[in-house]
Coordinates of C-alpha atoms in Angstrom, one line a residue:
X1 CA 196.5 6.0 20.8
X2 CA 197.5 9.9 20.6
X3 CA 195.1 12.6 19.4
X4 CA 196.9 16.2 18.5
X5 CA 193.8 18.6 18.1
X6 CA 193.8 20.3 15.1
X7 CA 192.8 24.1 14.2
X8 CA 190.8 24.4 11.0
X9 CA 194.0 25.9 9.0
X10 CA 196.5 23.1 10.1
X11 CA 198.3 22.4 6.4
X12 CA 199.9 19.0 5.6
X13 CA 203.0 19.7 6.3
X14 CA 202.5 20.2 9.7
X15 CA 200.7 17.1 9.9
X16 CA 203.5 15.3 8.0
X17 CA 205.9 17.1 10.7
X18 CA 203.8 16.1 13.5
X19 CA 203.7 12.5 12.5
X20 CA 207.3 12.4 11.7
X21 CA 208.0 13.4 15.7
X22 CA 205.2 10.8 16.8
X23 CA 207.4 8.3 14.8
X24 CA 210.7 8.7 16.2
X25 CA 209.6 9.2 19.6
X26 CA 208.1 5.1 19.4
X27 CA 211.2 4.0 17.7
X28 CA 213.3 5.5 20.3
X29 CA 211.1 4.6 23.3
X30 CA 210.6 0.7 21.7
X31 CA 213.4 0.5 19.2
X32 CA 210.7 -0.3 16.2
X33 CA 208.4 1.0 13.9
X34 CA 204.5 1.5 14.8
X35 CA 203.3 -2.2 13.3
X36 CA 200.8 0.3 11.4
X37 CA 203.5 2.0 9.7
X38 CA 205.2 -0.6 8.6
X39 CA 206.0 -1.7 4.9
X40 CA 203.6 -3.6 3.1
X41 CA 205.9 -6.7 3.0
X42 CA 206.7 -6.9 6.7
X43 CA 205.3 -9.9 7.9
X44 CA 204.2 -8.0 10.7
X45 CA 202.2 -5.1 8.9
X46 CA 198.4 -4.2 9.7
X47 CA 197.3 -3.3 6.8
X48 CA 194.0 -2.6 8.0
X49 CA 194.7 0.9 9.4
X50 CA 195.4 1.8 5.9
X51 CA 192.1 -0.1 4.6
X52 CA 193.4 -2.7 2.4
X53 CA 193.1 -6.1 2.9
X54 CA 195.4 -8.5 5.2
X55 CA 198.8 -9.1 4.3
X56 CA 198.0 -12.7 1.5
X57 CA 197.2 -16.0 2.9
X58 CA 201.1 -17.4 1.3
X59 CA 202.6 -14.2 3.0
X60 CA 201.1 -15.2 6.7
X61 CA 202.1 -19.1 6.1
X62 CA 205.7 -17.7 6.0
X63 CA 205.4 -15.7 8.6
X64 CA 203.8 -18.3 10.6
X65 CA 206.6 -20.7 9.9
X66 CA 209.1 -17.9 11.5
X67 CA 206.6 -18.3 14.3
X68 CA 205.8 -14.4 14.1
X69 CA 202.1 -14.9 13.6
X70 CA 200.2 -17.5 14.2
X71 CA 199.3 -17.3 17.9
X72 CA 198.6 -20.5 19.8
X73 CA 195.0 -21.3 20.8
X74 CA 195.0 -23.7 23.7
X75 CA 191.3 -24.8 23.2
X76 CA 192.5 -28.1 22.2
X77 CA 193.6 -29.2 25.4
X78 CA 191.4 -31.8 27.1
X79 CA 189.3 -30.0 30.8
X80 CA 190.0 -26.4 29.2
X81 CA 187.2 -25.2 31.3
X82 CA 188.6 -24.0 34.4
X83 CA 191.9 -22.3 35.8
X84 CA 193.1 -25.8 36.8
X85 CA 192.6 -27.4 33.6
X86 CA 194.3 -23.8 32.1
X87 CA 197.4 -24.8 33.8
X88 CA 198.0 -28.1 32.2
X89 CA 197.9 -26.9 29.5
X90 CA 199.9 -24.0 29.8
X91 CA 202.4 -26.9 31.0
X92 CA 201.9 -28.7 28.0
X93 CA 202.6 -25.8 25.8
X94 CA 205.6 -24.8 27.5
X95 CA 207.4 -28.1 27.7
X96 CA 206.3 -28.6 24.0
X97 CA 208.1 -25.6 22.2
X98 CA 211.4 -24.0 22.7
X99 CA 210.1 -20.8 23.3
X100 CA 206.6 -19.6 23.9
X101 CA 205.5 -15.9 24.8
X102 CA 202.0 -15.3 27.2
X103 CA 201.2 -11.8 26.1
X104 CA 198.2 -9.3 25.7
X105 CA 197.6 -9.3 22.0
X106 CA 199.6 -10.6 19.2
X107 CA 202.6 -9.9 17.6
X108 CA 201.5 -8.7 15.0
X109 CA 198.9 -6.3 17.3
X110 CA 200.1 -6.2 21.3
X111 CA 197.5 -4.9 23.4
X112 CA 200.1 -3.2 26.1
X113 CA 203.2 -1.6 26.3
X114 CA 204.9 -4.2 28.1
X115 CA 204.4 -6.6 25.4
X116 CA 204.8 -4.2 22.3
X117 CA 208.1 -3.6 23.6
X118 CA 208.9 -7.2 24.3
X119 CA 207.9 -8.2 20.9
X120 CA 209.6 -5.5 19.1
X121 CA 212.6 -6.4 21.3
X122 CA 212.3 -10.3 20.7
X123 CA 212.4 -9.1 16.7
X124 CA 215.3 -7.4 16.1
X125 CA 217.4 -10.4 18.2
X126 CA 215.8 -12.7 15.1
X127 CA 214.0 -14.6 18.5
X128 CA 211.8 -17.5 16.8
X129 CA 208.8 -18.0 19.6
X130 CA 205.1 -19.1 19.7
X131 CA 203.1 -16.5 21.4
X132 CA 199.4 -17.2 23.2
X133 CA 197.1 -14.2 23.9
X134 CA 195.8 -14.2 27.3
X135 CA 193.3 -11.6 26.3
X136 CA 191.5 -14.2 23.8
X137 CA 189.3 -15.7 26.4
X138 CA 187.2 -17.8 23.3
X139 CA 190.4 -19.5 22.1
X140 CA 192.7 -19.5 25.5
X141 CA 190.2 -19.6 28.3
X142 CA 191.2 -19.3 31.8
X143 CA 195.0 -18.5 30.1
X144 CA 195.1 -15.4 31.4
X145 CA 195.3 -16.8 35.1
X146 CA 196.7 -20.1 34.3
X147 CA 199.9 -19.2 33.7
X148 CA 200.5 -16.4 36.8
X149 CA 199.3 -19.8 38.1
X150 CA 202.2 -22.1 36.9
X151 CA 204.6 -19.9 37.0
X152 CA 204.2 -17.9 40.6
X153 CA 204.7 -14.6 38.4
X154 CA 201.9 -12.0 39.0
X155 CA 202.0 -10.4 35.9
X156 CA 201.9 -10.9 31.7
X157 CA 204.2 -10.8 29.5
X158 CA 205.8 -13.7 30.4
X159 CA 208.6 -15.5 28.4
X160 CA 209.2 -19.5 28.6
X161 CA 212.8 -21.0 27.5
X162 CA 213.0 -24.8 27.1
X163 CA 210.1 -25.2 29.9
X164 CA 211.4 -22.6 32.4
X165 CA 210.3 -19.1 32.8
X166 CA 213.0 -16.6 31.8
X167 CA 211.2 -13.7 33.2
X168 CA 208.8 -10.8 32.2
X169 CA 209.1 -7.4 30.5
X170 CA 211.8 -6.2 33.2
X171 CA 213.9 -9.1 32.9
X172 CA 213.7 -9.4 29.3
X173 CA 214.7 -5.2 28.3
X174 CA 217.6 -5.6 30.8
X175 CA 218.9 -8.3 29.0
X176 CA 218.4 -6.8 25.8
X177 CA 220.0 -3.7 27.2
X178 CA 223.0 -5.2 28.1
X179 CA 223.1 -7.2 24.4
X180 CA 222.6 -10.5 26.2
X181 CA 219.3 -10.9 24.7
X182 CA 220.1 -13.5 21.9
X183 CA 222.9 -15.5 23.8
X184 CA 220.8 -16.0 26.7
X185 CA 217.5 -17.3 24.5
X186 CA 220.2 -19.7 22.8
X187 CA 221.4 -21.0 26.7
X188 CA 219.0 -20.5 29.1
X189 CA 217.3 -23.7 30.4
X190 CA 218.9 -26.0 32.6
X191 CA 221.1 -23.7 34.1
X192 CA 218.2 -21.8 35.8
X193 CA 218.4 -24.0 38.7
X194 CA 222.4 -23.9 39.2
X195 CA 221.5 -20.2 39.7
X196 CA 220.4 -20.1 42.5
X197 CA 222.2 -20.4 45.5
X198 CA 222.3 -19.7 49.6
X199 CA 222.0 -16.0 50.2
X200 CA 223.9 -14.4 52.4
X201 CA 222.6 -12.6 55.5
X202 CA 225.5 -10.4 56.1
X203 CA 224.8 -7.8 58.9
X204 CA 224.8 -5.0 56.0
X205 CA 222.4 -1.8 56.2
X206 CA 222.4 1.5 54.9
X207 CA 220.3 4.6 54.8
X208 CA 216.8 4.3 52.5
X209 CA 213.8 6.6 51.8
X210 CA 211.0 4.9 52.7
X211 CA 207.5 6.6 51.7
X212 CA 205.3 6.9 54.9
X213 CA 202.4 8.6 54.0
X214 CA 199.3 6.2 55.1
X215 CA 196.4 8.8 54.2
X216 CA 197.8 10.1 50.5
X217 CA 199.6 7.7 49.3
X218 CA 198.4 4.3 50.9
X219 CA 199.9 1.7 48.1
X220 CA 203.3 3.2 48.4
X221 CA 203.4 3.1 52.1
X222 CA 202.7 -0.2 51.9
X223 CA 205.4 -1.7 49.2
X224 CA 207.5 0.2 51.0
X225 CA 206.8 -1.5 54.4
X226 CA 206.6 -4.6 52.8
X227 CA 209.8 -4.4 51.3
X228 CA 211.9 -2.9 54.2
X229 CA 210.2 -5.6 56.4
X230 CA 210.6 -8.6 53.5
X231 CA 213.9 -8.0 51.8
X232 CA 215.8 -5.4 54.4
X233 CA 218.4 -4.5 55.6
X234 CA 218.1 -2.6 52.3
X235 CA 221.3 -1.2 50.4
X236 CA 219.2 1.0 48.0
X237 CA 215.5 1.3 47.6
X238 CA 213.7 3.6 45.0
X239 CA 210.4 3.8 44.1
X240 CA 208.5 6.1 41.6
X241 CA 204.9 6.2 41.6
X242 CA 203.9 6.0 37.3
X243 CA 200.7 6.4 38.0
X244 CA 199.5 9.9 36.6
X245 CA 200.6 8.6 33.3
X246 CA 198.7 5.7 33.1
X247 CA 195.5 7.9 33.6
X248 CA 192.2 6.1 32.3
X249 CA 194.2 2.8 31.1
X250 CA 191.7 0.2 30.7
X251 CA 193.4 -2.6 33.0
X252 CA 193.7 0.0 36.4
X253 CA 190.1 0.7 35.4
X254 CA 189.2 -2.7 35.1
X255 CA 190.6 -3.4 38.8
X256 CA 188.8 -0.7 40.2
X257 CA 191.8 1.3 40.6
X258 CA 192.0 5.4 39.5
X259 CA 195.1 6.5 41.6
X260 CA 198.5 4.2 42.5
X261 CA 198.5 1.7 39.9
X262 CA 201.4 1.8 38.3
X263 CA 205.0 1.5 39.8
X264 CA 208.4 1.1 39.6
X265 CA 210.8 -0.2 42.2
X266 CA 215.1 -0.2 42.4
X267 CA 216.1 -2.6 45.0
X268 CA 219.3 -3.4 46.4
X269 CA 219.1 -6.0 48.9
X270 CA 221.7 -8.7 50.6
X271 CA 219.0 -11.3 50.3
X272 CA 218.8 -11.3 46.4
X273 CA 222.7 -13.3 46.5
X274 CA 222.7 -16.3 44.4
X275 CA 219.6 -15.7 43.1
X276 CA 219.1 -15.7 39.8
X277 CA 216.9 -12.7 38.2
X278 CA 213.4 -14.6 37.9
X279 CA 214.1 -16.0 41.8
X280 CA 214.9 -12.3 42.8
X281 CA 211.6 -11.4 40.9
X282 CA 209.6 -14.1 42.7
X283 CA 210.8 -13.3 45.6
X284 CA 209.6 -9.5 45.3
X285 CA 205.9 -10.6 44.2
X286 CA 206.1 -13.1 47.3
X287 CA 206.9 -9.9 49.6
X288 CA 204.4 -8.0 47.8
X289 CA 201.4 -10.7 47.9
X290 CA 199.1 -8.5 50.1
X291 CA 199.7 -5.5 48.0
X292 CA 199.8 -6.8 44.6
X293 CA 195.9 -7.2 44.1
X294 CA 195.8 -2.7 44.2
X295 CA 198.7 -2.8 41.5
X296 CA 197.9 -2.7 38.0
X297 CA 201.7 -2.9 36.7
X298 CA 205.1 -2.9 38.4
X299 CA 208.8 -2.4 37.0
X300 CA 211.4 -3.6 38.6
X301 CA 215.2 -4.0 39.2
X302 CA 217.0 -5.9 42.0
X303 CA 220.8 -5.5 42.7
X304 CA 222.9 -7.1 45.1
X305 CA 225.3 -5.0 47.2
X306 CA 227.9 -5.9 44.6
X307 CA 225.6 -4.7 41.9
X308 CA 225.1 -1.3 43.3

């Protein structure tokens, strides 16, 4: 949400200016239109912010049918009353469609960046995907957990190809980045495990800045010890604190945290060789274990000494 205070003699057309620039700075930064300001006839409009009614009951059936809509609700699974009984059924789900997306919110309406620009991302490669909200805790309960659970992957959105996990947000922007988006929805499956390989431990090392700084900035001192003592020697290691603008986001709040919640990370490691890019993901969170419960979100990208 952004609020532009007004003075009493705005006119329209700076109004109509200022929403113009509001516009084109969310296309650019997620490469679609606001889902309020959409057309009518997009499946994915919310008419609501405009006060009419829902898009028509034949309009969402085709939209459904693209598997745009029409969120899954995993209170039909038998034992949905726990964590552990979360988890089969998130295994169900996942071996039982082609592709399925755990997000906050809907398509139609995501309820975080991360999966606002994974769904506007997943749209324009004409990606055809069930999606469950792990926020809807009446029809998904214990979701949420379930499937950081199943798939040993901290944090949501998380995207399932032909049972496996592809990866998260990161994962899925660098591929569409790189145009490999569509062709790797259309082949990843099986192939995840020939990914993965022995690394290589060569003897290589180079000059990093670590952050060191116990007292101000606790949470980066200790990713970065983590990391240098987990993945080193390190080849490249970057990390930029996000946190001052994330101020007053709901999730940080909700863990208690007010300072050093958000992150991102740019590793460059020996140990990530024949890895593919979930595995070198998995790997990071595995490093990070004891540091992951003060982090609200964390970007990341993981390079091989051949990918620096």
């Amino acid at each position: 949400v952004r609020v532009l205070p007004l003075p009493t003699d705005v006119t329209k057309e700076a109004l109509q200016a200022k929403w113009e620039e509001w516009i084109l700075e969310y296309r650019e930064a997620m490469g679609a239109t606001p889902i309020g300001n959409l057309p009518e006839t997009d499946p994915n409009a919310e008419l609501r912010w405009r006060g009419k009614a829902k898009v028509s009951r034949s309009s969402s059936i085709s939209a459904e049918s693209e598997g745009l809509l029409a969120p899954l609700l995993l209170t039909d699974a038998p034992a949905l009353t726990s964590v552990e009984g979360a988890v089969e059924a998130v295994q169900s789900v996942v071996k039982s469609h082609p592709i399925v997306f755990f997000m906050k919110g809907t398509p139609s309406m995501p309820l975080c960046g991360f999966s606002a620009r994974a769904v506007s991302q997943l749209k324009q490669v004409g990606a055809q995907y069930k999606a469950v909200n792990v926020l809807d805790v009446d029809g998904n309960p214990f979701v949420r957990e379930a499937v950081k659970a199943y798939s040993q992957w901290p944090t949501i959105p998380q995207l399932f190809v032909n049972g496996s996990l592809l990866g998260g947000s990161d994962i899925i922007n660098d591929l569409f980045q790189n145009r490999q988006l569509a062709e790797t929805l259309r082949r990843f499956g099986d192939e995840e495990a020939d990914a993965e390989g022995s690394a290589d431990d060569a003897d290589e090392s180079s000059e990093v800045a670590l952050v060191d700084d116990a007292k101000r900035r606790p949470t980066a001192t200790s990713i970065s010890k983590a990391i240098s003592e987990g993945l080193g020697p390190l080849l490249q290691f970057r990390l930029k604190d996000d946190s001052a603008q994330h101020s007053g986001d709901a999730g940080a709040l909700e863990m208690g945290l007010t300072s050093e919640s958000h992150f991102r990370l740019d590793i460059a490691s020996p140990k990530f060789r024949g890895l593919s890019p979930v595995k070198r993901q998995q790997l990071v969170f595995d490093v990070l274990k004891d540091v992951m419960p003060r982090i609200h979100a964390i970007s990341l990208v993981t390079r091989t000494p051949e990918e620096i």
